[in-house]
Amino acid sequence: MKKQLISGLLIVLALSVSFSRTVKAQNSNNQNIQVKTDPVEIGKRITDHVAKKKSYRFYAMVCTYYGSLIFGDATGDSEITRQMEKGIEPYVNGKRNHRKGHVDYNVFGIWPFELYRQTGNEKYLQIGKELADDEYKNVREDGLTSYSRFWVDDMYMVGSLQVQAYKSTQEQKYLDRAALLLKIYCDSLQRENGLFYHRKDAPFFWGRGNGWAAASLTEVLLVLPKTHEHYLPLLKAYQKMMLTLKNFQGEDGMWHQLIDYPESYAETSSSGMFLYAMASGIDMGWLPFDEYKDNVTKGWDALAGYVNKKGKTKNVCIATNAKNSEKHYLKRWKLTGDYHGQAAVLWAATAMVELLDNYN
């Protein structure tokens, strides 16, 4: 009995460590944020829709499952955890296989990592670690994974997996990998205005590509110590990006398929990712409350209007390869219910729930 109690305490201790996060900014001035649409309602609408669908290993779906889990954690909805455990079970018991060997495959690991952090079940940790370690079994001379393509998407696909590995294990190597990759990608793809090219030879500020960058910077900064060698460069890259995004936000609160092309369509996956980054920035004190509050509230209320009663997000850009063609981006189809959008809205809803908790 004594041995069981000690084991239980060790699990609780391990989980409390794995939940480590940079301390939030203190709302000492009684500042207040109000939105017209409850993020809990919108997030629940999407998680209910997602739970009814058969799970799959596609990266956008995995990002949605991760979004469901963090939303459930923020709102105290343990039923979502149970649903996500049910979805991953075929990949745990061997009935289905996850893939590895590509950034879009290995990001599958963020799903079991988050399940491990919420449940303490070691079987999830093993899957996540396998994928995080596989990504760095062959390392380039610059310290990056050999899977690096220098697409802006890589910042999230690699960065998020490695940072989730760090959060679950507290092993410094994972955090160092994520921070280094983001620093090198910022140096390569971020322009003077703070926005990112999709790829060096695709010199356009594609909405969702920049969303991946914004989300990855946020994920890493949430746990990166201020004393880390890459903290200040990444914080400056993040703040520079947020300032430009603030200025390119449409009057309706949305961001567009090509960020600097206001005539391009309002796009929900990018808008959700930007809101996740911006709301987190206010909450953590990286961005001034008074300067960004209105952008976040206007943006959230606009984005929420694109989620229909069935929990499906409208105006989501279809999966998009990098190409040196303006027309390529402007002509991409808009979908309803595509998981790129479902994930992004869940991330945004989670950040809004946490922000409203701190500022109300």
mmCIF file of C-alpha atoms in Angstrom:
data_model
loop_
_atom_site.group_PDB
_atom_site.id
_atom_site.type_symbol
_atom_site.label_atom_id
_atom_site.label_comp_id
_atom_site.label_asym_id
_atom_site.label_seq_id
_atom_site.Cartn_x
_atom_site.Cartn_y
_atom_site.Cartn_z
ATOM 1 C CA MET A 1 0.000 0.000 0.000
ATOM 2 C CA LYS A 2 2.806 2.383 0.927
ATOM 3 C CA LYS A 3 4.542 1.625 -2.383
ATOM 4 C CA GLN A 4 1.318 2.400 -4.280
ATOM 5 C CA LEU A 5 0.930 5.726 -2.489
ATOM 6 C CA ILE A 6 4.505 6.707 -3.295
ATOM 7 C CA SER A 7 4.023 5.743 -6.946
ATOM 8 C CA GLY A 8 0.835 7.808 -7.094
ATOM 9 C CA LEU A 9 2.582 10.823 -5.607
ATOM 10 C CA LEU A 10 5.397 10.502 -8.124
ATOM 11 C CA ILE A 11 2.911 10.505 -10.997
ATOM 12 C CA VAL A 12 1.209 13.629 -9.627
ATOM 13 C CA LEU A 13 4.597 15.305 -9.201
ATOM 14 C CA ALA A 14 5.645 14.378 -12.729
ATOM 15 C CA LEU A 15 2.446 15.759 -14.182
ATOM 16 C CA SER A 16 2.714 18.977 -12.176
ATOM 17 C CA VAL A 17 6.207 19.473 -13.573
ATOM 18 C CA SER A 18 5.111 18.669 -17.112
ATOM 19 C CA PHE A 19 2.458 21.376 -16.960
ATOM 20 C CA SER A 20 5.153 24.047 -16.433
ATOM 21 C CA ARG A 21 4.531 27.291 -18.253
ATOM 22 C CA THR A 22 5.904 30.803 -18.092
ATOM 23 C CA VAL A 23 4.045 32.842 -15.453
ATOM 24 C CA LYS A 24 1.119 34.875 -16.780
ATOM 25 C CA ALA A 25 1.009 38.652 -16.627
ATOM 26 C CA GLN A 26 -0.847 39.925 -13.564
ATOM 27 C CA ASN A 27 -3.990 41.957 -14.191
ATOM 28 C CA SER A 28 -3.262 44.502 -11.476
ATOM 29 C CA ASN A 29 -5.147 47.442 -13.039
ATOM 30 C CA ASN A 30 -8.593 45.814 -13.145
ATOM 31 C CA GLN A 31 -8.448 45.758 -16.931
ATOM 32 C CA ASN A 32 -11.401 44.109 -18.613
ATOM 33 C CA ILE A 33 -12.108 42.329 -21.894
ATOM 34 C CA GLN A 34 -15.577 41.669 -23.254
ATOM 35 C CA VAL A 35 -16.614 39.629 -26.288
ATOM 36 C CA LYS A 36 -20.034 39.114 -27.831
ATOM 37 C CA THR A 37 -19.602 35.391 -28.478
ATOM 38 C CA ASP A 38 -18.638 32.964 -25.723
ATOM 39 C CA PRO A 39 -15.494 31.031 -26.761
ATOM 40 C CA VAL A 40 -16.643 28.087 -24.627
ATOM 41 C CA GLU A 41 -19.782 27.759 -26.737
ATOM 42 C CA ILE A 42 -17.874 27.930 -30.032
ATOM 43 C CA GLY A 43 -15.160 25.535 -28.918
ATOM 44 C CA LYS A 44 -17.695 23.022 -27.608
ATOM 45 C CA ARG A 45 -19.578 23.187 -30.883
ATOM 46 C CA ILE A 46 -16.419 22.196 -32.749
ATOM 47 C CA THR A 47 -15.262 19.516 -30.307
ATOM 48 C CA ASP A 48 -18.705 17.901 -30.443
ATOM 49 C CA HIS A 49 -18.487 17.797 -34.238
ATOM 50 C CA VAL A 50 -14.940 16.416 -34.201
ATOM 51 C CA ALA A 51 -15.808 13.685 -31.689
ATOM 52 C CA LYS A 52 -18.440 12.279 -34.062
ATOM 53 C CA LYS A 53 -15.917 11.730 -36.845
ATOM 54 C CA LYS A 54 -13.556 8.794 -37.269
ATOM 55 C CA SER A 55 -10.034 9.730 -36.170
ATOM 56 C CA TYR A 56 -7.165 9.768 -38.614
ATOM 57 C CA ARG A 57 -3.422 10.513 -38.667
ATOM 58 C CA PHE A 58 -3.513 13.469 -41.121
ATOM 59 C CA TYR A 59 -1.595 16.408 -39.621
ATOM 60 C CA ALA A 60 -4.491 18.897 -39.722
ATOM 61 C CA MET A 61 -6.707 16.415 -37.902
ATOM 62 C CA VAL A 62 -3.978 15.791 -35.326
ATOM 63 C CA CYS A 63 -3.723 19.549 -34.746
ATOM 64 C CA THR A 64 -7.491 19.556 -34.203
ATOM 65 C CA TYR A 65 -7.296 16.719 -31.667
ATOM 66 C CA TYR A 66 -4.552 18.619 -29.853
ATOM 67 C CA GLY A 67 -6.753 21.724 -29.986
ATOM 68 C CA SER A 68 -9.670 19.751 -28.558
ATOM 69 C CA LEU A 69 -7.495 18.573 -25.676
ATOM 70 C CA ILE A 70 -6.132 21.973 -24.705
ATOM 71 C CA PHE A 71 -9.626 23.447 -25.009
ATOM 72 C CA GLY A 72 -10.988 20.721 -22.749
ATOM 73 C CA ASP A 73 -8.181 21.360 -20.281
ATOM 74 C CA ALA A 74 -8.862 25.109 -20.237
ATOM 75 C CA THR A 75 -12.594 24.594 -19.697
ATOM 76 C CA GLY A 76 -12.383 21.641 -17.307
ATOM 77 C CA ASP A 77 -14.224 19.320 -19.697
ATOM 78 C CA SER A 78 -12.797 15.862 -19.003
ATOM 79 C CA GLU A 79 -15.211 14.249 -21.467
ATOM 80 C CA ILE A 80 -13.116 15.687 -24.296
ATOM 81 C CA THR A 81 -10.061 13.875 -22.950
ATOM 82 C CA ARG A 82 -12.031 10.631 -22.932
ATOM 83 C CA GLN A 83 -13.145 11.218 -26.530
ATOM 84 C CA MET A 84 -9.590 11.901 -27.677
ATOM 85 C CA GLU A 85 -8.352 8.774 -25.891
ATOM 86 C CA LYS A 86 -10.964 6.757 -27.746
ATOM 87 C CA GLY A 87 -9.820 8.275 -31.038
ATOM 88 C CA ILE A 88 -6.152 7.437 -30.545
ATOM 89 C CA GLU A 89 -6.731 3.883 -29.281
ATOM 90 C CA PRO A 90 -6.343 2.177 -32.713
ATOM 91 C CA TYR A 91 -2.883 3.768 -32.989
ATOM 92 C CA VAL A 92 -1.972 2.569 -29.508
ATOM 93 C CA ASN A 93 -3.143 -1.026 -29.880
ATOM 94 C CA GLY A 94 -1.598 -1.484 -33.326
ATOM 95 C CA LYS A 95 -4.779 -1.722 -35.380
ATOM 96 C CA ARG A 96 -3.683 1.402 -37.255
ATOM 97 C CA ASN A 97 -0.225 2.853 -37.827
ATOM 98 C CA HIS A 98 0.957 6.406 -37.519
ATOM 99 C CA ARG A 99 3.654 7.375 -39.998
ATOM 100 C CA LYS A 100 7.085 8.935 -39.534
ATOM 101 C CA GLY A 101 9.871 10.280 -41.724
ATOM 102 C CA HIS A 102 8.354 13.651 -42.665
ATOM 103 C CA VAL A 103 7.465 16.747 -40.651
ATOM 104 C CA ASP A 104 3.774 16.323 -41.491
ATOM 105 C CA TYR A 105 3.868 12.713 -40.255
ATOM 106 C CA ASN A 106 5.860 13.159 -37.063
ATOM 107 C CA VAL A 107 3.672 15.987 -35.767
ATOM 108 C CA PHE A 108 1.237 13.189 -34.897
ATOM 109 C CA GLY A 109 3.190 13.091 -31.627
ATOM 110 C CA ILE A 110 1.572 16.241 -30.231
ATOM 111 C CA TRP A 111 -1.652 14.272 -29.762
ATOM 112 C CA PRO A 112 -0.268 11.503 -27.507
ATOM 113 C CA PHE A 113 2.010 13.970 -25.712
ATOM 114 C CA GLU A 114 -0.975 16.087 -24.664
ATOM 115 C CA LEU A 115 -2.876 12.969 -23.636
ATOM 116 C CA TYR A 116 0.093 11.953 -21.495
ATOM 117 C CA ARG A 117 0.208 15.347 -19.831
ATOM 118 C CA GLN A 118 -3.496 15.122 -19.007
ATOM 119 C CA THR A 119 -3.671 11.462 -17.959
ATOM 120 C CA GLY A 120 -0.159 10.392 -16.943
ATOM 121 C CA ASN A 121 -0.510 7.234 -19.050
ATOM 122 C CA GLU A 122 2.969 6.148 -20.144
ATOM 123 C CA LYS A 123 1.723 4.486 -23.328
ATOM 124 C CA TYR A 124 1.075 7.927 -24.793
ATOM 125 C CA LEU A 125 4.492 9.225 -23.775
ATOM 126 C CA GLN A 126 6.217 6.368 -25.599
ATOM 127 C CA ILE A 127 4.518 7.185 -28.912
ATOM 128 C CA GLY A 128 5.301 10.883 -28.646
ATOM 129 C CA LYS A 129 8.948 10.333 -27.742
ATOM 130 C CA GLU A 130 9.420 7.859 -30.581
ATOM 131 C CA LEU A 131 8.324 10.508 -33.088
ATOM 132 C CA ALA A 132 10.221 13.400 -31.487
ATOM 133 C CA ASP A 133 13.444 11.380 -31.379
ATOM 134 C CA ASP A 134 12.995 10.001 -34.897
ATOM 135 C CA GLU A 135 12.867 13.561 -36.170
ATOM 136 C CA TYR A 136 16.420 14.170 -34.936
ATOM 137 C CA LYS A 137 18.035 10.807 -35.612
ATOM 138 C CA ASN A 138 19.873 12.525 -38.486
ATOM 139 C CA VAL A 139 20.968 16.085 -37.784
ATOM 140 C CA ARG A 140 22.309 18.647 -40.234
ATOM 141 C CA GLU A 141 25.501 20.630 -39.621
ATOM 142 C CA ASP A 142 23.430 23.610 -38.462
ATOM 143 C CA GLY A 143 21.738 21.501 -35.786
ATOM 144 C CA LEU A 144 18.391 21.124 -37.548
ATOM 145 C CA THR A 145 16.580 17.909 -38.326
ATOM 146 C CA SER A 146 17.316 16.418 -41.725
ATOM 147 C CA TYR A 147 13.567 16.656 -42.354
ATOM 148 C CA SER A 148 13.840 20.472 -42.571
ATOM 149 C CA ARG A 149 12.424 21.834 -45.851
ATOM 150 C CA PHE A 150 12.523 25.556 -45.048
ATOM 151 C CA TRP A 151 8.806 25.854 -45.594
ATOM 152 C CA VAL A 152 7.275 28.134 -42.977
ATOM 153 C CA ASP A 153 4.925 25.255 -42.063
ATOM 154 C CA ASP A 154 7.935 23.403 -40.601
ATOM 155 C CA MET A 155 8.100 25.900 -37.755
ATOM 156 C CA TYR A 156 4.952 24.410 -36.282
ATOM 157 C CA MET A 157 5.295 20.821 -37.454
ATOM 158 C CA VAL A 158 8.767 20.447 -35.926
ATOM 159 C CA GLY A 159 8.693 23.171 -33.287
ATOM 160 C CA SER A 160 5.433 22.097 -31.696
ATOM 161 C CA LEU A 161 6.422 18.422 -31.530
ATOM 162 C CA GLN A 162 9.747 19.189 -29.876
ATOM 163 C CA VAL A 163 8.246 21.638 -27.403
ATOM 164 C CA GLN A 164 5.525 19.144 -26.448
ATOM 165 C CA ALA A 165 8.281 16.586 -25.879
ATOM 166 C CA TYR A 166 9.958 19.060 -23.541
ATOM 167 C CA LYS A 167 6.728 19.789 -21.676
ATOM 168 C CA SER A 168 6.135 16.074 -21.152
ATOM 169 C CA THR A 169 9.682 15.031 -20.217
ATOM 170 C CA GLN A 170 11.434 18.216 -19.023
ATOM 171 C CA GLU A 171 14.451 17.128 -21.098
ATOM 172 C CA GLN A 172 16.257 20.290 -22.206
ATOM 173 C CA LYS A 173 17.344 18.894 -25.567
ATOM 174 C CA TYR A 174 13.799 19.065 -26.888
ATOM 175 C CA LEU A 175 13.337 22.717 -25.980
ATOM 176 C CA ASP A 176 16.747 23.593 -27.426
ATOM 177 C CA ARG A 177 15.832 21.887 -30.698
ATOM 178 C CA ALA A 178 12.583 23.833 -30.983
ATOM 179 C CA ALA A 179 14.163 27.182 -30.130
ATOM 180 C CA LEU A 180 17.085 26.703 -32.528
ATOM 181 C CA LEU A 181 14.834 25.696 -35.405
ATOM 182 C CA LEU A 182 12.597 28.719 -34.914
ATOM 183 C CA LYS A 183 15.589 31.062 -34.688
ATOM 184 C CA ILE A 184 17.108 29.748 -37.937
ATOM 185 C CA TYR A 185 13.763 29.807 -39.746
ATOM 186 C CA CYS A 186 13.116 33.384 -38.579
ATOM 187 C CA ASP A 187 16.518 34.410 -39.911
ATOM 188 C CA SER A 188 15.740 32.742 -43.236
ATOM 189 C CA LEU A 189 12.054 33.437 -43.897
ATOM 190 C CA GLN A 190 10.975 36.450 -41.817
ATOM 191 C CA ARG A 191 11.017 39.760 -43.670
ATOM 192 C CA GLU A 192 11.629 43.258 -42.310
ATOM 193 C CA ASN A 193 7.892 43.780 -41.827
ATOM 194 C CA GLY A 194 7.754 40.777 -39.490
ATOM 195 C CA LEU A 195 5.837 38.502 -41.858
ATOM 196 C CA PHE A 196 7.105 35.242 -43.331
ATOM 197 C CA TYR A 197 7.455 33.993 -46.876
ATOM 198 C CA HIS A 198 5.943 30.572 -47.474
ATOM 199 C CA ARG A 199 9.343 29.556 -48.805
ATOM 200 C CA LYS A 200 12.273 31.656 -50.016
ATOM 201 C CA ASP A 201 11.276 31.065 -53.632
ATOM 202 C CA ALA A 202 7.586 31.668 -52.829
ATOM 203 C CA PRO A 203 7.767 35.348 -51.801
ATOM 204 C CA PHE A 204 4.185 35.785 -50.628
ATOM 205 C CA PHE A 205 2.711 36.354 -47.185
ATOM 206 C CA TRP A 206 0.279 33.460 -47.239
ATOM 207 C CA GLY A 207 -2.156 33.635 -44.343
ATOM 208 C CA ARG A 208 -1.974 30.133 -42.918
ATOM 209 C CA GLY A 209 1.766 29.887 -43.490
ATOM 210 C CA ASN A 210 2.156 32.910 -41.257
ATOM 211 C CA GLY A 211 -0.336 31.317 -38.891
ATOM 212 C CA TRP A 212 1.945 28.313 -38.464
ATOM 213 C CA ALA A 213 4.812 30.697 -37.680
ATOM 214 C CA ALA A 214 2.773 32.706 -35.175
ATOM 215 C CA ALA A 215 1.488 29.587 -33.416
ATOM 216 C CA SER A 216 4.924 27.993 -33.190
ATOM 217 C CA LEU A 217 6.529 31.124 -31.768
ATOM 218 C CA THR A 218 3.749 31.242 -29.192
ATOM 219 C CA GLU A 219 4.084 27.568 -28.229
ATOM 220 C CA VAL A 220 7.823 27.915 -27.680
ATOM 221 C CA LEU A 221 7.747 31.276 -25.895
ATOM 222 C CA LEU A 222 5.145 29.918 -23.471
ATOM 223 C CA VAL A 223 7.790 27.632 -21.944
ATOM 224 C CA LEU A 224 11.142 29.114 -23.000
ATOM 225 C CA PRO A 225 13.030 30.635 -20.034
ATOM 226 C CA LYS A 226 13.949 34.297 -20.390
ATOM 227 C CA THR A 227 17.559 33.291 -19.782
ATOM 228 C CA HIS A 228 17.665 31.046 -22.861
ATOM 229 C CA GLU A 229 19.977 32.333 -25.611
ATOM 230 C CA HIS A 230 17.151 32.363 -28.163
ATOM 231 C CA TYR A 231 14.453 33.897 -25.953
ATOM 232 C CA LEU A 232 14.987 37.558 -26.841
ATOM 233 C CA PRO A 233 15.455 37.005 -30.605
ATOM 234 C CA LEU A 234 12.285 34.902 -30.734
ATOM 235 C CA LEU A 235 10.317 37.360 -28.612
ATOM 236 C CA LYS A 236 11.380 40.215 -30.906
ATOM 237 C CA ALA A 237 10.450 38.168 -33.980
ATOM 238 C CA TYR A 238 7.052 37.471 -32.425
ATOM 239 C CA GLN A 239 6.416 41.101 -31.434
ATOM 240 C CA LYS A 240 7.466 42.400 -34.846
ATOM 241 C CA MET A 241 5.050 39.972 -36.477
ATOM 242 C CA MET A 242 2.161 40.876 -34.162
ATOM 243 C CA LEU A 243 2.583 44.594 -34.867
ATOM 244 C CA THR A 244 2.315 44.059 -38.611
ATOM 245 C CA LEU A 245 -0.639 41.696 -38.204
ATOM 246 C CA LYS A 246 -2.372 44.292 -36.059
ATOM 247 C CA ASN A 247 -2.060 46.771 -38.913
ATOM 248 C CA PHE A 248 -3.249 44.325 -41.590
ATOM 249 C CA GLN A 249 -6.362 43.178 -39.729
ATOM 250 C CA GLY A 250 -9.467 43.928 -41.785
ATOM 251 C CA GLU A 251 -12.206 46.273 -40.634
ATOM 252 C CA ASP A 252 -14.385 43.210 -40.110
ATOM 253 C CA GLY A 253 -11.803 41.720 -37.726
ATOM 254 C CA MET A 254 -10.496 39.042 -40.083
ATOM 255 C CA TRP A 255 -7.170 38.466 -41.800
ATOM 256 C CA HIS A 256 -6.945 37.473 -45.434
ATOM 257 C CA GLN A 257 -5.664 34.659 -47.652
ATOM 258 C CA LEU A 258 -2.704 36.841 -48.627
ATOM 259 C CA ILE A 259 -2.183 39.081 -45.630
ATOM 260 C CA ASP A 260 -1.194 42.190 -47.584
ATOM 261 C CA TYR A 261 -3.874 41.686 -50.259
ATOM 262 C CA PRO A 262 -7.096 43.049 -48.694
ATOM 263 C CA GLU A 263 -8.973 42.057 -51.849
ATOM 264 C CA SER A 264 -8.232 38.373 -51.167
ATOM 265 C CA TYR A 265 -10.847 36.462 -49.192
ATOM 266 C CA ALA A 266 -11.167 36.498 -45.405
ATOM 267 C CA GLU A 267 -9.535 33.257 -44.263
ATOM 268 C CA THR A 268 -10.366 31.505 -41.003
ATOM 269 C CA SER A 269 -7.418 29.202 -40.304
ATOM 270 C CA SER A 270 -4.927 32.060 -40.413
ATOM 271 C CA SER A 271 -7.228 34.341 -38.421
ATOM 272 C CA GLY A 272 -7.612 31.679 -35.730
ATOM 273 C CA MET A 273 -3.877 31.118 -35.452
ATOM 274 C CA PHE A 274 -3.187 34.852 -35.263
ATOM 275 C CA LEU A 275 -5.794 35.242 -32.531
ATOM 276 C CA TYR A 276 -4.260 32.350 -30.600
ATOM 277 C CA ALA A 277 -0.882 34.079 -30.767
ATOM 278 C CA MET A 278 -2.188 37.570 -30.026
ATOM 279 C CA ALA A 279 -4.489 36.606 -27.150
ATOM 280 C CA SER A 280 -1.683 34.553 -25.601
ATOM 281 C CA GLY A 281 0.637 37.529 -25.990
ATOM 282 C CA ILE A 282 -1.682 39.814 -24.045
ATOM 283 C CA ASP A 283 -2.203 37.152 -21.392
ATOM 284 C CA MET A 284 1.536 36.585 -20.959
ATOM 285 C CA GLY A 285 2.499 40.259 -21.031
ATOM 286 C CA TRP A 286 4.409 40.082 -24.322
ATOM 287 C CA LEU A 287 1.997 42.589 -25.898
ATOM 288 C CA PRO A 288 0.558 45.793 -24.366
ATOM 289 C CA PHE A 289 -3.028 45.231 -23.247
ATOM 290 C CA ASP A 290 -4.350 48.610 -24.392
ATOM 291 C CA GLU A 291 -2.776 48.365 -27.842
ATOM 292 C CA TYR A 292 -4.014 44.877 -28.733
ATOM 293 C CA LYS A 293 -7.236 44.371 -26.761
ATOM 294 C CA ASP A 294 -9.529 45.686 -29.500
ATOM 295 C CA ASN A 295 -7.806 43.607 -32.187
ATOM 296 C CA VAL A 296 -8.411 40.446 -30.203
ATOM 297 C CA THR A 297 -12.040 41.127 -29.289
ATOM 298 C CA LYS A 298 -12.968 42.259 -32.796
ATOM 299 C CA GLY A 299 -11.094 39.333 -34.290
ATOM 300 C CA TRP A 300 -12.676 36.739 -32.042
ATOM 301 C CA ASP A 301 -16.241 37.937 -32.613
ATOM 302 C CA ALA A 302 -15.626 37.950 -36.368
ATOM 303 C CA LEU A 303 -14.053 34.487 -36.401
ATOM 304 C CA ALA A 304 -16.831 32.990 -34.269
ATOM 305 C CA GLY A 305 -19.318 34.072 -36.924
ATOM 306 C CA TYR A 306 -17.696 31.672 -39.394
ATOM 307 C CA VAL A 307 -18.501 28.597 -37.263
ATOM 308 C CA ASN A 308 -21.891 27.227 -38.258
ATOM 309 C CA LYS A 309 -24.441 25.526 -36.001
ATOM 310 C CA LYS A 310 -23.003 22.104 -36.851
ATOM 311 C CA GLY A 311 -19.577 23.135 -35.551
ATOM 312 C CA LYS A 312 -17.967 23.419 -38.986
ATOM 313 C CA THR A 313 -15.730 26.382 -39.778
ATOM 314 C CA LYS A 314 -16.257 28.161 -43.089
ATOM 315 C CA ASN A 315 -13.754 29.928 -45.374
ATOM 316 C CA VAL A 316 -10.834 27.592 -44.744
ATOM 317 C CA CYS A 317 -8.095 27.605 -47.384
ATOM 318 C CA ILE A 318 -7.483 24.147 -48.814
ATOM 319 C CA ALA A 319 -4.088 22.475 -48.203
ATOM 320 C CA THR A 320 -1.569 24.532 -50.160
ATOM 321 C CA ASN A 321 1.917 23.835 -51.486
ATOM 322 C CA ALA A 322 4.473 26.621 -51.855
ATOM 323 C CA LYS A 323 4.663 28.177 -55.315
ATOM 324 C CA ASN A 324 6.140 31.325 -56.843
ATOM 325 C CA SER A 325 2.779 32.493 -58.128
ATOM 326 C CA GLU A 326 0.440 35.130 -56.756
ATOM 327 C CA LYS A 327 -2.448 33.530 -58.629
ATOM 328 C CA HIS A 328 -1.695 30.183 -56.971
ATOM 329 C CA TYR A 329 -2.601 31.617 -53.560
ATOM 330 C CA LEU A 330 -5.427 33.894 -54.632
ATOM 331 C CA LYS A 331 -7.274 31.076 -56.415
ATOM 332 C CA ARG A 332 -7.086 28.475 -53.646
ATOM 333 C CA TRP A 333 -10.472 26.981 -52.787
ATOM 334 C CA LYS A 334 -12.360 27.778 -49.605
ATOM 335 C CA LEU A 335 -13.727 24.797 -47.689
ATOM 336 C CA THR A 336 -16.193 24.351 -44.830
ATOM 337 C CA GLY A 337 -15.273 22.033 -41.980
ATOM 338 C CA ASP A 338 -11.673 21.528 -43.121
ATOM 339 C CA TYR A 339 -9.525 20.545 -40.147
ATOM 340 C CA HIS A 340 -6.974 23.312 -40.721
ATOM 341 C CA GLY A 341 -9.737 25.707 -39.714
ATOM 342 C CA GLN A 342 -11.185 23.510 -36.975
ATOM 343 C CA ALA A 343 -7.786 23.335 -35.274
ATOM 344 C CA ALA A 344 -7.137 27.054 -35.528
ATOM 345 C CA VAL A 345 -10.494 28.056 -34.066
ATOM 346 C CA LEU A 346 -9.995 25.658 -31.157
ATOM 347 C CA TRP A 347 -6.566 27.141 -30.444
ATOM 348 C CA ALA A 348 -8.056 30.630 -30.558
ATOM 349 C CA ALA A 349 -10.996 29.637 -28.352
ATOM 350 C CA THR A 350 -8.609 28.166 -25.783
ATOM 351 C CA ALA A 351 -6.498 31.317 -25.675
ATOM 352 C CA MET A 352 -9.633 33.458 -25.390
ATOM 353 C CA VAL A 353 -10.970 31.369 -22.490
ATOM 354 C CA GLU A 354 -7.681 31.826 -20.638
ATOM 355 C CA LEU A 355 -7.486 35.534 -21.469
ATOM 356 C CA LEU A 356 -11.042 36.186 -20.309
ATOM 357 C CA ASP A 357 -10.342 34.289 -17.084
ATOM 358 C CA ASN A 358 -7.394 36.588 -16.390
ATOM 359 C CA TYR A 359 -9.044 39.850 -17.438
ATOM 360 C CA ASN A 360 -12.562 39.537 -16.033
#
